[in-house]
Amino acid sequence: MSLESAPDEVKLAVDLIMLLEESQIEADTVLAALEIVKQDYEKKAARLISQA
């Protein structure tokens, strides 16, 4: 499967991985930041569901 035909979430994940690797940020810092982002987006998704 080529990246062009991959689902949007895979494309985004690849872009994020590339960005983070190029920035040479420590793995622990990346994982902690991703957890914050995950929690934020889970809250946003819950709000959207509750508004539906």
Backbone as JSON, one array per atom type, in Angstrom:
{
  "sequence": "MSLESAPDEVKLAVDLIMLLEESQIEADTVLAALEIVKQDYEKKAARLISQA",
  "N": [[0.85, -1.17, 0.0], [0.61, 2.18, -0.88], [1.57, 5.37, 0.46], [0.0, 7.41, -0.51], [-2.47, 6.26, -0.97], [-3.22, 5.56, 1.51], [-5.18, 5.62, 4.57], [-6.38, 8.72, 6.0], [-5.6, 9.05, 8.71], [-3.3, 7.53, 8.88], [-1.61, 8.87, 7.13], [-1.39, 11.31, 8.51], [-0.18, 10.41, 10.87], [2.31, 9.53, 9.89], [3.33, 11.98, 8.98], [3.5, 13.36, 11.44], [5.33, 11.74, 12.84], [7.62, 12.08, 11.25], [8.04, 14.86, 11.59], [8.51, 15.0, 14.37], [10.77, 13.36, 14.63], [12.62, 14.79, 13.08], [12.88, 17.01, 14.66], [14.28, 16.1, 16.76], [13.48, 15.48, 19.4], [13.33, 14.27, 22.71], [12.22, 10.93, 23.35], [10.59, 10.4, 25.6], [9.54, 12.92, 26.16], [8.09, 13.41, 23.83], [6.16, 11.36, 24.01], [4.81, 12.13, 26.35], [3.76, 14.59, 25.54], [2.14, 13.76, 23.42], [0.22, 12.34, 24.83], [-1.09, 14.4, 26.16], [-2.18, 15.74, 23.96], [-3.82, 13.71, 22.97], [-5.69, 13.43, 25.07], [-6.88, 15.95, 24.95], [-8.09, 15.89, 22.39], [-9.83, 13.78, 22.75], [-11.61, 14.91, 24.56], [-12.67, 16.94, 22.95], [-13.9, 15.37, 20.97], [-15.84, 14.08, 22.52], [-17.41, 16.27, 23.25], [-18.44, 16.99, 20.73], [-19.96, 14.74, 20.16], [-21.86, 14.87, 22.19], [-23.21, 17.15, 21.43], [-24.55, 16.38, 19.23]],
  "CA": [[0.0, 0.0, 0.0], [1.37, 3.42, -0.91], [1.09, 6.38, 1.4], [-1.04, 8.19, -1.18], [-3.76, 5.59, -0.85], [-3.44, 5.22, 2.92], [-6.19, 6.43, 5.26], [-5.9, 10.02, 6.48], [-4.93, 8.94, 10.0], [-1.96, 7.01, 8.63], [-0.84, 9.98, 6.55], [-1.11, 12.25, 9.59], [0.78, 9.77, 11.77], [3.61, 9.57, 9.23], [3.78, 13.38, 9.03], [3.87, 13.67, 12.82], [6.56, 11.01, 13.14], [8.71, 12.77, 10.55], [8.25, 16.14, 12.26], [9.1, 14.77, 15.68], [12.13, 12.84, 14.46], [13.46, 15.88, 12.59], [13.08, 17.94, 15.77], [15.17, 15.4, 17.7], [12.93, 15.61, 20.75], [13.43, 13.02, 23.47], [11.05, 10.07, 23.24], [9.71, 10.59, 26.77], [8.87, 14.2, 25.98], [7.11, 13.21, 22.76], [5.06, 10.54, 24.52], [4.03, 12.94, 27.29], [3.02, 15.58, 24.76], [1.08, 13.06, 22.68], [-0.84, 12.01, 25.79], [-1.85, 15.64, 26.35], [-2.94, 15.95, 22.72], [-4.86, 12.67, 22.93], [-6.74, 13.79, 26.04], [-7.57, 17.13, 24.42], [-8.95, 15.51, 21.28], [-10.91, 12.95, 23.29], [-12.6, 15.85, 25.11], [-13.33, 17.58, 21.8], [-14.78, 14.39, 20.34], [-16.98, 13.88, 23.42], [-18.3, 17.44, 23.12], [-19.14, 16.9, 19.45], [-20.97, 13.67, 20.28], [-22.94, 15.33, 23.06], [-23.95, 18.18, 20.73], [-25.28, 15.77, 18.11]],
  "C": [[0.9, 1.24, 0.0], [0.76, 4.41, 0.08], [-0.04, 7.2, 0.79], [-2.42, 7.57, -1.01], [-4.08, 5.2, 0.6], [-4.54, 6.1, 3.51], [-5.56, 7.72, 5.81], [-5.15, 9.92, 7.8], [-3.52, 8.39, 9.86], [-1.07, 8.1, 8.05], [-0.45, 10.98, 7.63], [-0.06, 11.68, 10.54], [2.19, 9.81, 11.17], [4.17, 10.99, 9.27], [4.26, 13.76, 10.43], [5.18, 12.99, 13.22], [7.76, 11.71, 12.5], [9.05, 14.09, 11.25], [8.97, 15.96, 13.6], [10.52, 14.24, 15.58], [13.08, 13.93, 13.98], [13.79, 16.87, 13.71], [14.01, 17.38, 16.84], [14.76, 15.64, 19.16], [13.01, 14.25, 21.44], [12.12, 12.24, 23.42], [10.07, 10.26, 24.4], [8.91, 11.88, 26.66], [7.78, 14.09, 24.93], [5.91, 12.43, 23.29], [4.18, 11.32, 25.5], [3.19, 13.97, 26.55], [1.88, 14.92, 23.99], [-0.07, 12.67, 23.59], [-1.71, 13.23, 26.05], [-2.73, 15.9, 25.14], [-4.09, 14.96, 22.63], [-6.01, 13.03, 23.86], [-7.55, 14.98, 25.53], [-8.54, 16.73, 23.3], [-10.07, 14.57, 21.71], [-12.01, 13.83, 23.89], [-13.37, 16.53, 23.99], [-14.3, 16.62, 21.14], [-16.02, 14.15, 21.2], [-17.95, 15.04, 23.34], [-19.08, 17.38, 21.81], [-20.24, 15.85, 19.49], [-22.15, 14.16, 21.11], [-23.78, 16.42, 22.4], [-24.82, 17.61, 19.61], [-26.67, 15.34, 18.51]]
}
